[in-house]
């Protein structure tokens, strides 16, 4: 439950950054989140903390992103008077009709969880068939391989905004 609350504040901040078209800040925030969620658990496993290190690394990374998200949202709130404060957002939750949102979001969540299962399935199978040390090393290597793919989502989002703008302004802006 605490993880969902932390993630919801992070997602609220990313949505505000999308709406305000601050794509550079959004890209930095999302990539920082991905790097922290990947490197902290890996670092603690390398140090020898094992499963407790993975859990602690995830928790520390989520708490760091919570602090950064709250700070960034409050900073954005000072510049944009239309943004509600956290108390107003919390009170407005009671007025939201969940049924219409759940119909669509359950399908998305199911699809995302199935793809996450396929991502973690080799590690789970290796963990049950091989020694934990081998599974930990495989997880570290697999995470490093997947790190570049994780950055591509934020980069493609940045390009979805930049390319149409450059088409209107001119292609010279894209050249380095």
Coordinates of N, CA, C and O in Angstrom, one line a residue:
X1 N 0.8 -1.2 0.0 CA 0.0 0.0 0.0 C 0.9 1.3 0.0 O 0.6 2.2 -0.7
X2 N 1.9 1.2 0.8 CA 2.8 2.4 0.8 C 3.5 2.6 -0.5 O 3.7 3.7 -1.0
X3 N 3.9 1.5 -1.1 CA 4.5 1.6 -2.5 C 3.6 2.2 -3.5 O 4.0 3.0 -4.3
X4 N 2.3 1.9 -3.4 CA 1.3 2.4 -4.3 C 1.1 3.9 -4.1 O 1.0 4.7 -5.0
X5 N 1.1 4.3 -2.8 CA 1.0 5.8 -2.5 C 2.2 6.5 -3.0 O 2.0 7.6 -3.6
X6 N 3.4 6.0 -2.8 CA 4.6 6.6 -3.3 C 4.6 6.7 -4.8 O 4.9 7.8 -5.4
X7 N 4.2 5.6 -5.4 CA 4.2 5.6 -6.9 C 3.1 6.6 -7.4 O 3.3 7.2 -8.5
X8 N 2.0 6.7 -6.7 CA 0.9 7.6 -7.2 C 1.4 9.1 -7.2 O 1.1 9.9 -8.1
X9 N 2.2 9.4 -6.2 CA 2.7 10.8 -6.1 C 3.8 11.0 -7.2 O 3.8 12.1 -7.8
X10 N 4.6 10.0 -7.5 CA 5.5 10.1 -8.6 C 4.8 10.2 -9.9 O 5.1 11.1 -10.7
X11 N 3.7 9.4 -10.1 CA 3.0 9.5 -11.4 C 2.2 10.8 -11.5 O 2.1 11.4 -12.6
X12 N 1.8 11.4 -10.4 CA 1.1 12.7 -10.5 C 2.1 13.7 -11.0 O 1.8 14.6 -11.8
X13 N 3.3 13.7 -10.5 CA 4.3 14.6 -10.9 C 4.7 14.5 -12.4 O 4.8 15.4 -13.1
X14 N 4.8 13.2 -12.8 CA 5.1 13.0 -14.2 C 4.0 13.5 -15.1 O 4.2 14.0 -16.2
X15 N 2.7 13.3 -14.7 CA 1.6 13.8 -15.5 C 1.6 15.3 -15.6 O 1.4 15.9 -16.7
X16 N 1.9 16.0 -14.5 CA 2.0 17.4 -14.5 C 3.1 17.9 -15.4 O 2.9 18.8 -16.2
X17 N 4.2 17.2 -15.4 CA 5.3 17.6 -16.3 C 4.9 17.4 -17.8 O 5.3 18.1 -18.6
X18 N 4.2 16.3 -18.0 CA 3.7 16.1 -19.4 C 2.7 17.2 -19.9 O 2.8 17.7 -21.0
X19 N 1.8 17.5 -19.0 CA 0.8 18.5 -19.4 C 1.5 19.9 -19.6 O 1.1 20.6 -20.5
X20 N 2.5 20.2 -18.8 CA 3.2 21.5 -18.9 C 4.3 21.4 -20.0 O 4.9 22.4 -20.2
X21 N 4.4 20.3 -20.7 CA 5.4 20.2 -21.8 C 6.8 20.4 -21.3 O 7.6 20.9 -22.0
X22 N 7.1 20.0 -20.1 CA 8.5 20.1 -19.6 C 9.1 18.7 -19.8 O 9.3 17.9 -18.9
X23 N 9.4 18.4 -21.0 CA 9.9 17.0 -21.4 C 11.3 16.7 -20.9 O 11.6 15.6 -20.6
X24 N 12.1 17.7 -20.8 CA 13.5 17.5 -20.3 C 13.4 17.1 -18.9 O 14.1 16.1 -18.5
X25 N 12.7 17.8 -18.1 CA 12.5 17.5 -16.7 C 11.9 16.1 -16.5 O 12.2 15.3 -15.6
X26 N 10.9 15.8 -17.3 CA 10.2 14.5 -17.3 C 11.2 13.4 -17.6 O 11.2 12.4 -16.9
X27 N 12.0 13.6 -18.6 CA 12.9 12.6 -19.0 C 14.0 12.4 -17.9 O 14.3 11.2 -17.6
X28 N 14.4 13.4 -17.3 CA 15.4 13.3 -16.2 C 14.8 12.6 -15.0 O 15.4 11.7 -14.4
X29 N 13.5 13.0 -14.7 CA 12.9 12.3 -13.5 C 12.6 10.8 -13.8 O 12.9 10.0 -12.9
X30 N 12.1 10.5 -14.9 CA 11.9 9.1 -15.2 C 13.1 8.2 -15.3 O 13.2 7.1 -14.8
X31 N 14.2 8.8 -15.9 CA 15.4 8.0 -16.0 C 16.1 7.9 -14.7 O 16.7 6.9 -14.4
X32 N 16.0 9.0 -13.8 CA 16.5 8.9 -12.5 C 15.8 7.8 -11.7 O 16.5 7.0 -10.9
X33 N 14.5 7.7 -11.8 CA 13.8 6.7 -11.2 C 14.2 5.3 -11.6 O 14.4 4.4 -10.8
X34 N 14.4 5.1 -12.9 CA 14.8 3.8 -13.4 C 16.2 3.4 -13.0 O 16.5 2.3 -12.6
X35 N 17.1 4.4 -13.0 CA 18.5 4.1 -12.6 C 18.5 3.8 -11.1 O 19.2 2.8 -10.7
X36 N 17.8 4.6 -10.3 CA 17.8 4.3 -8.9 C 17.2 2.9 -8.6 O 17.7 2.1 -7.7
X37 N 16.1 2.6 -9.2 CA 15.4 1.3 -8.9 C 16.2 0.1 -9.5 O 16.0 -1.0 -9.0
X38 N 17.1 0.4 -10.4 CA 18.0 -0.7 -10.9 C 19.3 -0.8 -10.1 O 19.7 -1.9 -9.7
X39 N 20.0 0.3 -9.9 CA 21.3 0.3 -9.4 C 21.4 0.1 -7.9 O 22.3 -0.6 -7.4
X40 N 20.5 0.7 -7.1 CA 20.5 0.5 -5.7 C 20.4 -1.0 -5.2 O 21.2 -1.5 -4.5
X41 N 19.4 -1.7 -5.7 CA 19.3 -3.1 -5.4 C 20.5 -3.9 -5.8 O 21.0 -4.8 -5.1
X42 N 21.0 -3.6 -7.0 CA 22.2 -4.3 -7.6 C 23.4 -4.0 -6.7 O 24.2 -4.9 -6.4
X43 N 23.6 -2.8 -6.3 CA 24.7 -2.4 -5.5 C 24.7 -3.1 -4.2 O 25.7 -3.6 -3.7
X44 N 23.5 -3.2 -3.6 CA 23.4 -3.9 -2.3 C 23.6 -5.4 -2.4 O 24.1 -6.1 -1.5
X45 N 23.2 -6.0 -3.5 CA 23.4 -7.4 -3.8 C 24.9 -7.7 -3.9 O 25.5 -8.6 -3.4
X46 N 25.6 -6.8 -4.7 CA 27.1 -6.9 -4.9 C 27.8 -6.8 -3.6 O 28.8 -7.5 -3.3
X47 N 27.3 -5.9 -2.7 CA 28.0 -5.7 -1.4 C 27.8 -7.0 -0.5 O 28.5 -7.2 0.4
X48 N 26.7 -7.8 -0.8 CA 26.5 -9.0 -0.1 C 25.3 -9.0 0.8 O 25.2 -9.9 1.7
X49 N 24.4 -8.1 0.6 CA 23.2 -8.0 1.4 C 22.1 -9.0 1.0 O 21.1 -9.3 1.7
X50 N 22.2 -9.6 -0.2 CA 21.2 -10.6 -0.6 C 19.8 -10.1 -0.8 O 19.7 -9.0 -1.3
X51 N 18.9 -10.9 -0.5 CA 17.4 -10.5 -0.7 C 17.1 -9.3 0.1 O 16.3 -8.5 -0.4
X52 N 17.6 -9.2 1.3 CA 17.3 -8.0 2.1 C 17.8 -6.8 1.5 O 17.2 -5.7 1.6
X53 N 18.9 -6.9 0.8 CA 19.5 -5.7 0.1 C 18.6 -5.3 -1.1 O 18.5 -4.1 -1.4
X54 N 18.0 -6.3 -1.8 CA 17.1 -6.0 -2.9 C 15.9 -5.2 -2.4 O 15.5 -4.2 -3.0
X55 N 15.3 -5.7 -1.3 CA 14.1 -5.0 -0.7 C 14.5 -3.7 -0.2 O 13.8 -2.7 -0.5
X56 N 15.6 -3.6 0.5 CA 16.1 -2.3 1.0 C 16.4 -1.3 -0.1 O 16.1 -0.1 0.0
X57 N 17.1 -1.8 -1.1 CA 17.4 -0.9 -2.3 C 16.2 -0.4 -3.0 O 16.1 0.8 -3.3
X58 N 15.2 -1.3 -3.1 CA 13.9 -0.8 -3.8 C 13.2 0.2 -2.9 O 12.7 1.3 -3.4
X59 N 13.2 0.0 -1.6 CA 12.6 0.9 -0.6 C 13.3 2.3 -0.6 O 12.6 3.3 -0.7
X60 N 14.6 2.3 -0.5 CA 15.4 3.5 -0.5 C 15.2 4.3 -1.8 O 15.0 5.5 -1.8
X61 N 15.2 3.6 -3.0 CA 15.0 4.2 -4.2 C 13.6 4.8 -4.3 O 13.4 6.0 -4.8
X62 N 12.6 4.1 -3.8 CA 11.2 4.7 -3.9 C 11.1 5.9 -2.9 O 10.4 6.9 -3.3
X63 N 11.7 5.8 -1.8 CA 11.6 7.0 -0.9 C 12.4 8.2 -1.4 O 11.9 9.3 -1.3
X64 N 13.5 8.0 -2.1 CA 14.2 9.1 -2.7 C 13.4 9.7 -3.8 O 13.3 10.9 -3.9
X65 N 12.7 8.9 -4.6 CA 11.8 9.4 -5.7 C 10.6 10.1 -5.1 O 10.1 11.1 -5.7
X66 N 10.1 9.6 -4.0 CA 9.0 10.3 -3.3 C 9.4 11.7 -2.9 O 8.7 12.7 -3.2
X67 N 10.6 11.9 -2.3 CA 11.1 13.2 -1.8 C 11.3 14.1 -3.0 O 10.9 15.2 -3.0
X68 N 11.9 13.6 -4.1 CA 12.1 14.4 -5.3 C 10.8 14.8 -5.9 O 10.6 15.9 -6.4
X69 N 9.9 13.8 -6.0 CA 8.6 14.1 -6.6 C 7.8 15.2 -5.9 O 7.2 16.1 -6.5
X70 N 7.8 15.1 -4.6 CA 7.0 16.1 -3.8 C 7.7 17.4 -3.9 O 7.0 18.4 -4.1
X71 N 9.0 17.5 -3.8 CA 9.7 18.7 -4.0 C 9.5 19.3 -5.4 O 9.2 20.5 -5.5
X72 N 9.5 18.5 -6.4 CA 9.3 19.0 -7.8 C 7.9 19.5 -8.0 O 7.6 20.5 -8.6
X73 N 6.9 18.7 -7.4 CA 5.5 19.1 -7.6 C 5.2 20.5 -6.8 O 4.5 21.3 -7.4
X74 N 5.8 20.6 -5.6 CA 5.6 21.9 -4.9 C 6.2 23.0 -5.7 O 5.7 24.1 -5.7
X75 N 7.4 22.8 -6.3 CA 8.0 23.8 -7.1 C 7.2 24.2 -8.3 O 7.1 25.4 -8.6
X76 N 6.6 23.2 -8.9 CA 5.7 23.5 -10.1 C 4.5 24.2 -9.6 O 3.9 25.0 -10.4
X77 N 4.0 23.8 -8.4 CA 2.8 24.4 -7.9 C 2.9 25.9 -7.7 O 2.0 26.7 -7.8
X78 N 4.1 26.3 -7.3 CA 4.4 27.8 -7.1 C 4.3 28.5 -8.4 O 3.9 29.7 -8.4
X79 N 4.7 27.9 -9.5 CA 4.7 28.6 -10.7 C 3.4 28.6 -11.5 O 3.1 29.4 -12.3
X80 N 2.6 27.5 -11.2 CA 1.3 27.4 -11.8 C 0.2 27.4 -10.8 O 0.0 26.4 -10.0
X81 N -0.6 28.4 -10.8 CA -1.7 28.6 -9.8 C -2.8 27.6 -10.0 O -3.7 27.4 -9.1
X82 N -2.9 26.9 -11.1 CA -4.0 26.0 -11.3 C -3.8 24.6 -10.7 O -4.7 23.8 -10.6
X83 N -2.5 24.3 -10.3 CA -2.3 23.0 -9.7 C -2.8 23.0 -8.3 O -2.5 23.9 -7.5
X84 N -3.5 21.9 -8.0 CA -4.0 21.8 -6.6 C -2.9 21.3 -5.7 O -1.9 20.7 -6.1
X85 N -3.1 21.6 -4.4 CA -2.1 21.1 -3.4 C -2.5 19.6 -3.1 O -3.5 19.1 -3.6
X86 N -1.7 18.9 -2.3 CA -1.9 17.5 -2.1 C -3.2 17.2 -1.3 O -3.9 16.2 -1.5
X87 N -3.6 18.1 -0.4 CA -4.8 18.0 0.3 C -6.0 18.0 -0.6 O -7.0 17.3 -0.5
X88 N -6.0 18.9 -1.6 CA -7.1 19.0 -2.5 C -7.2 17.8 -3.4 O -8.3 17.3 -3.8
X89 N -6.1 17.3 -3.8 CA -6.0 16.1 -4.6 C -6.6 14.9 -3.8 O -7.4 14.1 -4.3
X90 N -6.2 14.8 -2.6 CA -6.7 13.7 -1.7 C -8.2 13.8 -1.5 O -8.9 12.8 -1.5
X91 N -8.7 15.0 -1.3 CA -10.2 15.2 -1.1 C -11.0 14.9 -2.4 O -12.1 14.4 -2.3
X92 N -10.4 15.2 -3.5 CA -11.1 15.0 -4.8 C -11.2 13.5 -5.2 O -12.0 13.2 -6.0
X93 N -10.4 12.7 -4.5 CA -10.4 11.2 -4.8 C -11.8 10.6 -4.5 O -12.2 9.7 -5.2
X94 N -12.5 11.1 -3.5 CA -13.8 10.6 -3.2 C -14.9 10.9 -4.3 O -15.8 10.1 -4.4
X95 N -14.6 11.8 -5.1 CA -15.6 12.2 -6.2 C -15.4 11.5 -7.5 O -16.2 11.6 -8.4
X96 N -14.3 10.7 -7.6 CA -14.0 10.1 -8.8 C -14.8 8.8 -8.9 O -14.8 8.0 -8.0
X97 N -15.4 8.5 -10.1 CA -16.1 7.3 -10.3 C -15.1 6.2 -10.8 O -14.5 6.3 -11.8
X98 N -14.9 5.2 -10.0 CA -13.9 4.2 -10.2 C -14.2 3.3 -11.3 O -13.4 2.8 -12.0
X99 N -15.5 3.0 -11.5 CA -15.9 1.9 -12.4 C -15.5 2.3 -13.9 O -15.0 1.4 -14.6
X100 N -15.6 3.5 -14.3 CA -15.2 3.9 -15.6 C -13.7 3.8 -15.8 O -13.2 3.5 -16.9
X101 N -13.0 4.1 -14.8 CA -11.5 4.1 -14.9 C -11.0 2.6 -14.8 O -10.0 2.3 -15.5
X102 N -11.6 1.8 -14.0 CA -11.2 0.5 -13.8 C -11.4 -0.4 -15.0 O -10.5 -1.3 -15.3
X103 N -12.4 -0.2 -15.7 CA -12.6 -1.0 -16.9 C -11.5 -0.9 -17.9 O -11.0 -1.9 -18.5
X104 N -10.9 0.3 -18.1 CA -9.8 0.5 -19.0 C -8.5 0.1 -18.4 O -7.6 -0.5 -19.0
X105 N -8.3 0.5 -17.1 CA -7.0 0.3 -16.5 C -6.7 -1.1 -16.1 O -5.5 -1.5 -16.0
X106 N -7.7 -1.9 -15.9 CA -7.5 -3.3 -15.6 C -6.8 -4.0 -16.8 O -5.9 -4.8 -16.6
X107 N -7.3 -3.7 -18.0 CA -6.7 -4.3 -19.2 C -5.3 -3.9 -19.3 O -4.4 -4.7 -19.6
X108 N -5.0 -2.6 -19.1 CA -3.6 -2.2 -19.2 C -2.7 -2.8 -18.1 O -1.6 -3.2 -18.4
X109 N -3.2 -2.8 -16.9 CA -2.5 -3.4 -15.8 C -2.2 -4.9 -16.1 O -1.1 -5.4 -15.8
X110 N -3.2 -5.6 -16.6 CA -3.0 -7.0 -16.9 C -1.9 -7.2 -17.9 O -1.0 -8.1 -17.8
X111 N -2.0 -6.4 -19.0 CA -1.0 -6.5 -20.0 C 0.4 -6.2 -19.5 O 1.4 -6.9 -19.8
X112 N 0.5 -5.2 -18.7 CA 1.8 -4.8 -18.1 C 2.4 -5.8 -17.2 O 3.5 -6.2 -17.2
X113 N 1.5 -6.4 -16.4 CA 2.0 -7.5 -15.5 C 2.4 -8.7 -16.2 O 3.3 -9.4 -15.8
X114 N 1.7 -9.1 -17.3 CA 2.1 -10.2 -18.0 C 3.5 -10.0 -18.7 O 4.3 -10.9 -18.7
X115 N 3.7 -8.8 -19.2 CA 5.0 -8.5 -19.8 C 6.1 -8.5 -18.7 O 7.2 -8.9 -18.9
X116 N 5.8 -8.0 -17.5 CA 6.7 -8.0 -16.4 C 7.0 -9.5 -16.0 O 8.1 -9.8 -15.6
X117 N 6.0 -10.3 -16.0 CA 6.2 -11.7 -15.7 C 7.2 -12.4 -16.7 O 8.1 -13.1 -16.3
X118 N 7.0 -12.1 -18.0 CA 8.0 -12.6 -18.9 C 9.4 -12.1 -18.7 O 10.4 -12.7 -19.1
X119 N 9.5 -10.8 -18.2 CA 10.8 -10.2 -17.9 C 11.5 -10.9 -16.8 O 12.6 -11.2 -16.8
X120 N 10.7 -11.3 -15.7 CA 11.3 -11.9 -14.5 C 11.3 -13.4 -14.5 O 12.0 -14.0 -13.7
X121 N 10.6 -14.0 -15.4 CA 10.4 -15.5 -15.4 C 11.8 -16.2 -15.5 O 12.0 -17.2 -14.8
X122 N 12.7 -15.8 -16.4 CA 14.0 -16.5 -16.4 C 14.7 -16.5 -15.1 O 15.3 -17.4 -14.7
X123 N 14.7 -15.3 -14.4 CA 15.3 -15.2 -13.1 C 14.6 -16.1 -12.1 O 15.3 -16.8 -11.2
X124 N 13.3 -16.2 -12.1 CA 12.6 -17.1 -11.2 C 12.9 -18.5 -11.4 O 13.1 -19.3 -10.5
X125 N 12.9 -18.9 -12.7 CA 13.2 -20.3 -13.0 C 14.7 -20.6 -12.6 O 14.9 -21.7 -12.1
X126 N 15.6 -19.7 -12.9 CA 17.0 -19.9 -12.6 C 17.2 -20.0 -11.0 O 17.9 -20.8 -10.5
X127 N 16.4 -19.2 -10.3 CA 16.5 -19.2 -8.9 C 16.0 -20.5 -8.2 O 16.5 -20.9 -7.2
X128 N 15.1 -21.1 -8.9 CA 14.6 -22.4 -8.3 C 15.4 -23.6 -8.8 O 15.4 -24.6 -8.1
X129 N 16.2 -23.4 -9.9 CA 17.0 -24.5 -10.4 C 18.5 -24.4 -10.1 O 19.2 -25.4 -10.1
X130 N 19.0 -23.2 -9.9 CA 20.4 -23.0 -9.7 C 20.6 -22.4 -8.3 O 19.7 -22.0 -7.7
X131 N 21.9 -22.4 -7.8 CA 22.2 -21.7 -6.6 C 21.8 -20.2 -6.6 O 21.8 -19.6 -7.7
X132 N 21.5 -19.7 -5.4 CA 21.1 -18.3 -5.4 C 22.1 -17.3 -5.9 O 21.8 -16.3 -6.5
X133 N 23.4 -17.7 -5.7 CA 24.5 -16.8 -6.1 C 24.5 -16.7 -7.6 O 24.6 -15.6 -8.2
X134 N 24.3 -17.8 -8.3 CA 24.2 -17.8 -9.8 C 23.0 -17.0 -10.3 O 23.1 -16.2 -11.2
X135 N 21.9 -17.2 -9.6 CA 20.7 -16.4 -10.0 C 20.9 -14.9 -9.8 O 20.5 -14.1 -10.6
X136 N 21.6 -14.6 -8.7 CA 21.8 -13.2 -8.4 C 22.7 -12.5 -9.5 O 22.5 -11.4 -9.9
X137 N 23.8 -13.3 -9.9 CA 24.7 -12.8 -10.9 C 23.9 -12.6 -12.2 O 24.2 -11.7 -13.0
X138 N 23.1 -13.6 -12.5 CA 22.3 -13.5 -13.8 C 21.4 -12.3 -13.7 O 21.2 -11.6 -14.7
X139 N 20.7 -12.1 -12.6 CA 19.8 -10.9 -12.5 C 20.6 -9.6 -12.7 O 20.1 -8.7 -13.3
X140 N 21.8 -9.5 -12.1 CA 22.6 -8.3 -12.3 C 22.9 -8.1 -13.8 O 22.8 -7.0 -14.3
X141 N 23.4 -9.2 -14.4 CA 23.8 -9.1 -15.8 C 22.6 -8.7 -16.7 O 22.6 -7.9 -17.6
X142 N 21.4 -9.4 -16.4 CA 20.2 -9.1 -17.2 C 19.7 -7.7 -17.0 O 19.2 -7.1 -17.9
X143 N 19.9 -7.2 -15.8 CA 19.5 -5.8 -15.5 C 20.3 -4.8 -16.3 O 19.8 -3.8 -16.8
X144 N 21.6 -5.1 -16.4 CA 22.5 -4.2 -17.1 C 22.1 -4.2 -18.6 O 22.1 -3.2 -19.3
X145 N 21.8 -5.4 -19.1 CA 21.4 -5.5 -20.5 C 20.1 -4.7 -20.8 O 19.9 -4.0 -21.8
X146 N 19.1 -4.8 -19.9 CA 17.8 -4.2 -20.0 C 17.9 -2.7 -19.7 O 16.9 -2.0 -20.1
X147 N 18.9 -2.1 -19.2 CA 19.0 -0.7 -18.8 C 18.8 0.2 -20.0 O 18.1 1.2 -19.9
X148 N 19.5 -0.1 -21.1 CA 19.4 0.7 -22.3 C 18.0 0.7 -22.8 O 17.5 1.8 -23.2
X149 N 17.3 -0.4 -22.8 CA 15.9 -0.5 -23.2 C 15.0 0.4 -22.3 O 14.0 0.9 -22.8
X150 N 15.3 0.5 -21.1 CA 14.5 1.3 -20.2 C 14.6 2.8 -20.5 O 13.6 3.5 -20.3
X151 N 15.7 3.2 -21.0 CA 15.9 4.6 -21.3 C 15.1 5.0 -22.6 O 14.8 6.1 -22.8
X152 N 14.9 4.0 -23.4 CA 14.3 4.3 -24.7 C 12.9 4.8 -24.6 O 12.4 5.6 -25.4
X153 N 12.1 4.4 -23.5 CA 10.8 4.9 -23.3 C 10.7 6.4 -23.1 O 9.9 7.1 -23.7
X154 N 11.6 6.9 -22.3 CA 11.7 8.3 -22.0 C 12.2 9.1 -23.2 O 11.7 10.2 -23.5
X155 N 13.1 8.5 -23.9 CA 13.7 9.2 -25.1 C 12.6 9.2 -26.2 O 12.4 10.3 -26.9
X156 N 11.8 8.2 -26.4 CA 10.8 8.2 -27.4 C 9.7 9.2 -27.0 O 9.1 9.8 -27.9
X157 N 9.4 9.3 -25.7 CA 8.4 10.3 -25.3 C 8.9 11.7 -25.6 O 8.1 12.6 -26.0
X158 N 10.2 12.0 -25.4 CA 10.7 13.3 -25.7 C 10.7 13.6 -27.2 O 10.3 14.7 -27.6
X159 N 10.9 12.5 -28.0 CA 10.9 12.7 -29.4 C 9.5 12.9 -30.0 O 9.3 13.5 -31.0
X160 N 8.5 12.3 -29.3 CA 7.1 12.5 -29.7 C 6.7 13.9 -29.7 O 5.8 14.3 -30.4
X161 N 7.3 14.7 -28.8 CA 7.0 16.1 -28.7 C 7.9 16.9 -29.6 O 7.4 17.8 -30.3
X162 N 9.2 16.6 -29.6 CA 10.1 17.3 -30.4 C 10.0 17.2 -31.9 O 10.1 18.2 -32.6
X163 N 9.8 16.0 -32.4 CA 9.7 15.9 -33.8 C 8.6 16.7 -34.5 O 8.8 17.3 -35.5
X164 N 7.3 16.7 -34.0 CA 6.3 17.5 -34.6 C 6.6 19.0 -34.5 O 6.4 19.8 -35.5
X165 N 7.2 19.4 -33.4 CA 7.6 20.8 -33.3 C 8.7 21.2 -34.3 O 8.7 22.3 -34.9
X166 N 9.6 20.3 -34.5 CA 10.7 20.5 -35.5 C 10.2 20.5 -36.9 O 10.7 21.2 -37.8
X167 N 9.1 19.8 -37.1 CA 8.5 19.7 -38.5 C 7.9 21.1 -38.8 O 8.0 21.6 -39.9
X168 N 7.3 21.7 -37.8 CA 6.7 23.0 -38.0 C 7.8 24.1 -38.1 O 7.8 25.0 -39.0
X169 N 8.8 24.1 -37.2 CA 9.8 25.1 -37.1 C 10.8 24.9 -38.2 O 11.3 25.9 -38.9
X170 N 11.2 23.7 -38.5 CA 12.2 23.4 -39.5 C 13.2 22.3 -39.1 O 13.4 22.2 -37.9
X171 N 13.7 21.5 -40.0 CA 14.5 20.4 -39.7 C 15.9 20.8 -39.2 O 16.6 20.0 -38.7
X172 N 16.3 22.1 -39.4 CA 17.6 22.5 -39.0 C 17.8 22.4 -37.5 O 18.9 22.2 -37.0
X173 N 16.7 22.5 -36.8 CA 16.8 22.4 -35.3 C 17.2 21.0 -34.8 O 17.8 20.9 -33.7
X174 N 17.0 20.0 -35.6 CA 17.3 18.6 -35.2 C 18.8 18.4 -35.4 O 19.4 17.5 -34.8
X175 N 19.4 19.1 -36.3 CA 20.8 18.8 -36.6 C 21.7 19.3 -35.5 O 21.5 20.4 -35.0
X176 N 22.7 18.5 -35.2 CA 23.7 18.9 -34.2 C 24.9 19.6 -34.7 O 25.3 19.4 -35.8

